Amino acid sequence: MIRVGLVDDQPLVRMGLATLIATEDGLELVGEAADGREGLALIRRTTPDVVLCDIRMPVLDGLALLAEVNGDAALDGVRIVMLTTFELDEYVFEALRHGASGFLLKDAEPTALLDGIRVVAAGGSLLAPSVTRTVIERFSGSSATARPHPRLEDLTEREREILGWVATGRSNQEIADALVVSPETVRTHVSRAMVKLHARDRAQLVVFAIESGLRADR
């Protein structure tokens, strides 16, 4: 059973998501909150596996809530997926930078949202390629000076190459097709890079790669 928390200041959004989650086998809605402060209290009280959290909220916004959760060792197992209305929400990249396990558009298909919850609960990250690539293009060139991750040198040449491909928002299958290798080979290199860079999920790998100036198409 995957335990899910819901934090959003729009009652209709909460109602729709809560109904969807509550009626799905294998998911349990542990609680709802209407702002970030209430959401943080809910998370500390129930420690859900996955939290769907609006980026823009009163009292305490999604980024501040995310920072609080990531700074609390007792909540290390909580994964947060940010909800946004627009693909180019200015807070999306910052959310990934601060440890979000991905993001979803509020008008996503119900099946995509439910699948996303399961992916994140299983330790994956929710990075829809169409949205991710747009965010990457917008923010990867915003800094003239790259800040290489301190453990980047621990990666093998192949792992660095794969990391550059991950930064383009491509899936393991797409990377495998481009490099003419098996998806399992790509998955292995991605997993090793995550361990070496102490990344909690693929979303953080994307951030590390962008900030380090790694891009397969550059």
mmCIF file of C-alpha atoms in Angstrom:
data_model
loop_
_atom_site.group_PDB
_atom_site.id
_atom_site.type_symbol
_atom_site.label_atom_id
_atom_site.label_comp_id
_atom_site.label_asym_id
_atom_site.label_seq_id
_atom_site.Cartn_x
_atom_site.Cartn_y
_atom_site.Cartn_z
ATOM 1 C CA MET A 1 0.000 0.000 0.000
ATOM 2 C CA ILE A 2 1.390 3.394 -1.049
ATOM 3 C CA ARG A 3 0.522 6.133 1.429
ATOM 4 C CA VAL A 4 -0.141 9.499 -0.250
ATOM 5 C CA GLY A 5 -0.448 13.013 1.159
ATOM 6 C CA LEU A 6 -2.061 15.901 -0.694
ATOM 7 C CA VAL A 7 -1.175 19.581 -0.258
ATOM 8 C CA ASP A 8 -2.950 22.187 -2.418
ATOM 9 C CA ASP A 9 -4.754 25.433 -1.651
ATOM 10 C CA GLN A 10 -7.476 24.901 -4.276
ATOM 11 C CA PRO A 11 -10.429 22.944 -2.831
ATOM 12 C CA LEU A 12 -11.608 21.645 -6.207
ATOM 13 C CA VAL A 13 -8.141 20.356 -7.080
ATOM 14 C CA ARG A 14 -7.862 18.632 -3.711
ATOM 15 C CA MET A 15 -11.281 17.083 -4.054
ATOM 16 C CA GLY A 16 -10.555 15.715 -7.516
ATOM 17 C CA LEU A 17 -7.164 14.304 -6.572
ATOM 18 C CA ALA A 18 -8.408 12.916 -3.270
ATOM 19 C CA THR A 19 -11.276 11.098 -4.987
ATOM 20 C CA LEU A 20 -8.933 9.664 -7.600
ATOM 21 C CA ILE A 21 -6.418 8.423 -5.035
ATOM 22 C CA ALA A 22 -8.997 7.093 -2.565
ATOM 23 C CA THR A 23 -10.666 4.907 -5.191
ATOM 24 C CA GLU A 24 -7.458 3.410 -6.593
ATOM 25 C CA ASP A 25 -6.310 -0.013 -5.423
ATOM 26 C CA GLY A 26 -2.927 0.035 -3.737
ATOM 27 C CA LEU A 27 -3.082 3.715 -2.766
ATOM 28 C CA GLU A 28 -4.114 5.171 0.577
ATOM 29 C CA LEU A 29 -4.809 8.864 1.095
ATOM 30 C CA VAL A 30 -3.407 9.706 4.539
ATOM 31 C CA GLY A 31 -4.568 13.333 4.612
ATOM 32 C CA GLU A 32 -5.036 16.690 2.901
ATOM 33 C CA ALA A 33 -3.770 20.188 3.633
ATOM 34 C CA ALA A 34 -4.749 23.608 2.247
ATOM 35 C CA ASP A 35 -1.412 25.394 2.646
ATOM 36 C CA GLY A 36 2.256 24.659 3.158
ATOM 37 C CA ARG A 37 2.251 24.969 6.918
ATOM 38 C CA GLU A 38 -0.644 22.565 7.280
ATOM 39 C CA GLY A 39 1.071 20.339 4.730
ATOM 40 C CA LEU A 40 4.282 20.212 6.710
ATOM 41 C CA ALA A 41 2.360 19.275 9.859
ATOM 42 C CA LEU A 42 0.534 16.566 7.902
ATOM 43 C CA ILE A 43 3.806 15.141 6.565
ATOM 44 C CA ARG A 44 5.431 15.089 9.997
ATOM 45 C CA ARG A 45 2.362 13.468 11.519
ATOM 46 C CA THR A 46 1.782 10.763 8.890
ATOM 47 C CA THR A 47 5.140 10.369 7.012
ATOM 48 C CA PRO A 48 3.537 9.428 3.689
ATOM 49 C CA ASP A 49 5.483 7.661 0.953
ATOM 50 C CA VAL A 50 4.558 10.271 -1.662
ATOM 51 C CA VAL A 51 3.258 13.819 -1.345
ATOM 52 C CA LEU A 52 1.545 15.692 -4.164
ATOM 53 C CA CYS A 53 2.308 19.332 -3.399
ATOM 54 C CA ASP A 54 1.338 22.543 -5.156
ATOM 55 C CA ILE A 55 4.298 24.817 -5.879
ATOM 56 C CA ARG A 56 2.429 28.065 -5.253
ATOM 57 C CA MET A 57 0.559 28.239 -1.953
ATOM 58 C CA PRO A 58 -0.167 30.774 0.796
ATOM 59 C CA VAL A 59 1.496 30.800 4.248
ATOM 60 C CA LEU A 60 4.298 28.432 3.159
ATOM 61 C CA ASP A 61 4.885 27.711 -0.527
ATOM 62 C CA GLY A 62 5.929 24.397 -2.039
ATOM 63 C CA LEU A 63 9.626 25.264 -2.196
ATOM 64 C CA ALA A 64 9.748 26.199 1.483
ATOM 65 C CA LEU A 65 7.887 23.025 2.414
ATOM 66 C CA LEU A 66 10.314 21.007 0.305
ATOM 67 C CA ALA A 67 13.289 22.576 2.072
ATOM 68 C CA GLU A 68 11.809 21.737 5.465
ATOM 69 C CA VAL A 69 11.181 18.122 4.507
ATOM 70 C CA ASN A 70 14.644 17.632 3.013
ATOM 71 C CA GLY A 71 16.219 19.153 6.108
ATOM 72 C CA ASP A 72 14.519 16.686 8.443
ATOM 73 C CA ALA A 73 16.278 13.307 8.677
ATOM 74 C CA ALA A 74 13.104 11.735 10.061
ATOM 75 C CA LEU A 75 11.397 12.446 6.726
ATOM 76 C CA ASP A 76 14.133 11.008 4.526
ATOM 77 C CA GLY A 77 11.786 8.447 3.006
ATOM 78 C CA VAL A 78 9.166 11.000 1.938
ATOM 79 C CA ARG A 79 9.105 11.724 -1.803
ATOM 80 C CA ILE A 80 7.530 14.944 -3.040
ATOM 81 C CA VAL A 81 6.028 15.505 -6.466
ATOM 82 C CA MET A 82 5.291 19.133 -7.237
ATOM 83 C CA LEU A 83 2.016 20.112 -8.904
ATOM 84 C CA THR A 84 1.997 22.996 -11.335
ATOM 85 C CA THR A 85 -0.478 24.580 -13.732
ATOM 86 C CA PHE A 86 1.978 25.630 -16.421
ATOM 87 C CA GLU A 87 4.790 23.740 -18.150
ATOM 88 C CA LEU A 88 7.080 26.747 -17.757
ATOM 89 C CA ASP A 89 6.363 27.465 -14.126
ATOM 90 C CA GLU A 90 9.352 29.476 -12.914
ATOM 91 C CA TYR A 91 9.605 27.393 -9.745
ATOM 92 C CA VAL A 92 9.882 23.990 -11.409
ATOM 93 C CA PHE A 93 13.661 23.894 -11.788
ATOM 94 C CA GLU A 94 14.160 25.268 -8.281
ATOM 95 C CA ALA A 95 11.920 22.493 -6.976
ATOM 96 C CA LEU A 96 14.079 19.878 -8.704
ATOM 97 C CA ARG A 97 17.207 21.602 -7.416
ATOM 98 C CA HIS A 98 15.872 21.393 -3.861
ATOM 99 C CA GLY A 99 15.074 17.697 -4.016
ATOM 100 C CA ALA A 100 11.621 17.221 -5.557
ATOM 101 C CA SER A 101 11.216 13.795 -7.131
ATOM 102 C CA GLY A 102 9.525 15.307 -10.144
ATOM 103 C CA PHE A 103 6.526 17.319 -11.172
ATOM 104 C CA LEU A 104 3.095 16.917 -12.731
ATOM 105 C CA LEU A 105 0.797 19.259 -14.557
ATOM 106 C CA LYS A 106 -2.526 19.607 -12.768
ATOM 107 C CA ASP A 107 -4.396 18.775 -15.951
ATOM 108 C CA ALA A 108 -2.480 15.518 -16.470
ATOM 109 C CA GLU A 109 -4.518 12.439 -17.358
ATOM 110 C CA PRO A 110 -5.627 10.488 -14.272
ATOM 111 C CA THR A 111 -3.704 7.406 -15.391
ATOM 112 C CA ALA A 112 -0.513 9.479 -15.762
ATOM 113 C CA LEU A 113 -0.907 10.840 -12.236
ATOM 114 C CA LEU A 114 -1.557 7.423 -10.705
ATOM 115 C CA ASP A 115 1.349 5.870 -12.620
ATOM 116 C CA GLY A 116 3.537 8.763 -11.479
ATOM 117 C CA ILE A 117 2.750 8.127 -7.822
ATOM 118 C CA ARG A 118 3.776 4.495 -8.203
ATOM 119 C CA VAL A 119 6.983 5.360 -10.059
ATOM 120 C CA VAL A 120 8.079 7.804 -7.356
ATOM 121 C CA ALA A 121 7.101 5.440 -4.535
ATOM 122 C CA ALA A 122 9.294 2.781 -6.146
ATOM 123 C CA GLY A 123 12.290 5.123 -6.005
ATOM 124 C CA GLY A 124 12.068 6.568 -9.486
ATOM 125 C CA SER A 125 11.500 10.151 -10.530
ATOM 126 C CA LEU A 126 8.690 11.763 -12.428
ATOM 127 C CA LEU A 127 10.232 13.665 -15.306
ATOM 128 C CA ALA A 128 7.898 13.794 -18.270
ATOM 129 C CA PRO A 129 10.289 14.260 -21.241
ATOM 130 C CA SER A 130 8.170 16.896 -23.014
ATOM 131 C CA VAL A 131 8.032 19.134 -19.959
ATOM 132 C CA THR A 132 11.502 18.310 -18.685
ATOM 133 C CA ARG A 133 13.217 19.272 -21.924
ATOM 134 C CA THR A 134 11.438 22.610 -21.989
ATOM 135 C CA VAL A 135 12.500 23.335 -18.419
ATOM 136 C CA ILE A 136 16.066 22.251 -19.168
ATOM 137 C CA GLU A 137 16.295 24.484 -22.224
ATOM 138 C CA ARG A 138 15.027 27.441 -20.239
ATOM 139 C CA PHE A 139 17.326 27.077 -17.247
ATOM 140 C CA SER A 140 20.460 25.265 -18.398
ATOM 141 C CA GLY A 141 21.737 28.291 -20.246
ATOM 142 C CA SER A 142 20.838 30.782 -17.537
ATOM 143 C CA SER A 143 24.172 30.440 -15.761
ATOM 144 C CA ALA A 144 27.326 31.388 -17.594
ATOM 145 C CA THR A 145 29.529 29.511 -15.133
ATOM 146 C CA ALA A 146 29.098 25.804 -14.533
ATOM 147 C CA ARG A 147 29.480 24.510 -10.999
ATOM 148 C CA PRO A 148 30.727 20.918 -11.345
ATOM 149 C CA HIS A 149 29.500 18.526 -8.697
ATOM 150 C CA PRO A 150 32.365 17.780 -6.241
ATOM 151 C CA ARG A 151 32.084 14.037 -6.904
ATOM 152 C CA LEU A 152 31.899 14.326 -10.680
ATOM 153 C CA GLU A 153 35.478 13.084 -11.033
ATOM 154 C CA ASP A 154 34.452 9.822 -9.346
ATOM 155 C CA LEU A 155 32.442 8.887 -12.432
ATOM 156 C CA THR A 156 33.887 6.815 -15.230
ATOM 157 C CA GLU A 157 34.010 8.316 -18.710
ATOM 158 C CA ARG A 158 30.992 6.237 -19.718
ATOM 159 C CA GLU A 159 29.035 7.282 -16.638
ATOM 160 C CA ARG A 160 29.741 10.937 -17.388
ATOM 161 C CA GLU A 161 28.556 10.403 -20.941
ATOM 162 C CA ILE A 162 25.333 8.775 -19.764
ATOM 163 C CA LEU A 163 24.829 11.566 -17.232
ATOM 164 C CA GLY A 164 25.061 14.076 -20.068
ATOM 165 C CA TRP A 165 22.323 12.208 -21.893
ATOM 166 C CA VAL A 166 20.164 12.091 -18.740
ATOM 167 C CA ALA A 167 20.410 15.898 -18.656
ATOM 168 C CA THR A 168 18.611 16.093 -21.997
ATOM 169 C CA GLY A 169 15.474 14.617 -20.435
ATOM 170 C CA ARG A 170 15.614 11.444 -22.497
ATOM 171 C CA SER A 171 14.442 8.100 -21.149
ATOM 172 C CA ASN A 172 16.717 5.081 -20.723
ATOM 173 C CA GLN A 173 15.285 3.588 -23.909
ATOM 174 C CA GLU A 174 15.952 6.775 -25.890
ATOM 175 C CA ILE A 175 19.508 6.975 -24.562
ATOM 176 C CA ALA A 176 20.065 3.308 -25.390
ATOM 177 C CA ASP A 177 18.835 3.852 -28.934
ATOM 178 C CA ALA A 178 21.152 6.839 -29.389
ATOM 179 C CA LEU A 179 24.208 5.002 -28.066
ATOM 180 C CA VAL A 180 23.301 1.617 -29.580
ATOM 181 C CA VAL A 181 23.404 -0.197 -26.259
ATOM 182 C CA SER A 182 20.770 -1.996 -24.201
ATOM 183 C CA PRO A 183 18.408 -0.124 -21.854
ATOM 184 C CA GLU A 184 19.745 -2.317 -19.051
ATOM 185 C CA THR A 185 23.268 -1.022 -19.706
ATOM 186 C CA VAL A 186 22.023 2.550 -19.480
ATOM 187 C CA ARG A 187 20.075 1.743 -16.323
ATOM 188 C CA THR A 188 23.196 0.274 -14.719
ATOM 189 C CA HIS A 189 25.308 3.354 -15.481
ATOM 190 C CA VAL A 190 22.557 5.663 -14.238
ATOM 191 C CA SER A 191 22.285 3.697 -10.989
ATOM 192 C CA ARG A 192 26.042 3.815 -10.433
ATOM 193 C CA ALA A 193 26.119 7.560 -11.102
ATOM 194 C CA MET A 194 23.325 8.066 -8.579
ATOM 195 C CA VAL A 195 25.272 6.173 -5.913
ATOM 196 C CA LYS A 196 28.532 8.023 -6.585
ATOM 197 C CA LEU A 197 26.892 11.459 -6.642
ATOM 198 C CA HIS A 198 24.644 10.654 -3.671
ATOM 199 C CA ALA A 199 21.590 11.512 -5.759
ATOM 200 C CA ARG A 200 18.290 10.406 -4.273
ATOM 201 C CA ASP A 201 16.703 9.922 -7.711
ATOM 202 C CA ARG A 202 16.951 10.680 -11.417
ATOM 203 C CA ALA A 203 15.568 14.171 -10.915
ATOM 204 C CA GLN A 204 18.612 15.136 -8.878
ATOM 205 C CA LEU A 205 20.877 13.621 -11.525
ATOM 206 C CA VAL A 206 19.350 15.992 -14.079
ATOM 207 C CA VAL A 207 20.033 18.948 -11.800
ATOM 208 C CA PHE A 208 23.606 17.837 -11.071
ATOM 209 C CA ALA A 209 24.305 17.399 -14.780
ATOM 210 C CA ILE A 210 22.875 20.784 -15.760
ATOM 211 C CA GLU A 211 24.721 22.605 -12.989
ATOM 212 C CA SER A 212 27.947 20.814 -13.928
ATOM 213 C CA GLY A 213 27.601 21.846 -17.564
ATOM 214 C CA LEU A 214 27.113 18.304 -18.873
ATOM 215 C CA ARG A 215 24.903 17.973 -21.919
ATOM 216 C CA ALA A 216 25.099 15.235 -24.530
ATOM 217 C CA ASP A 217 24.017 17.602 -27.302
ATOM 218 C CA ARG A 218 26.685 20.207 -26.595
#
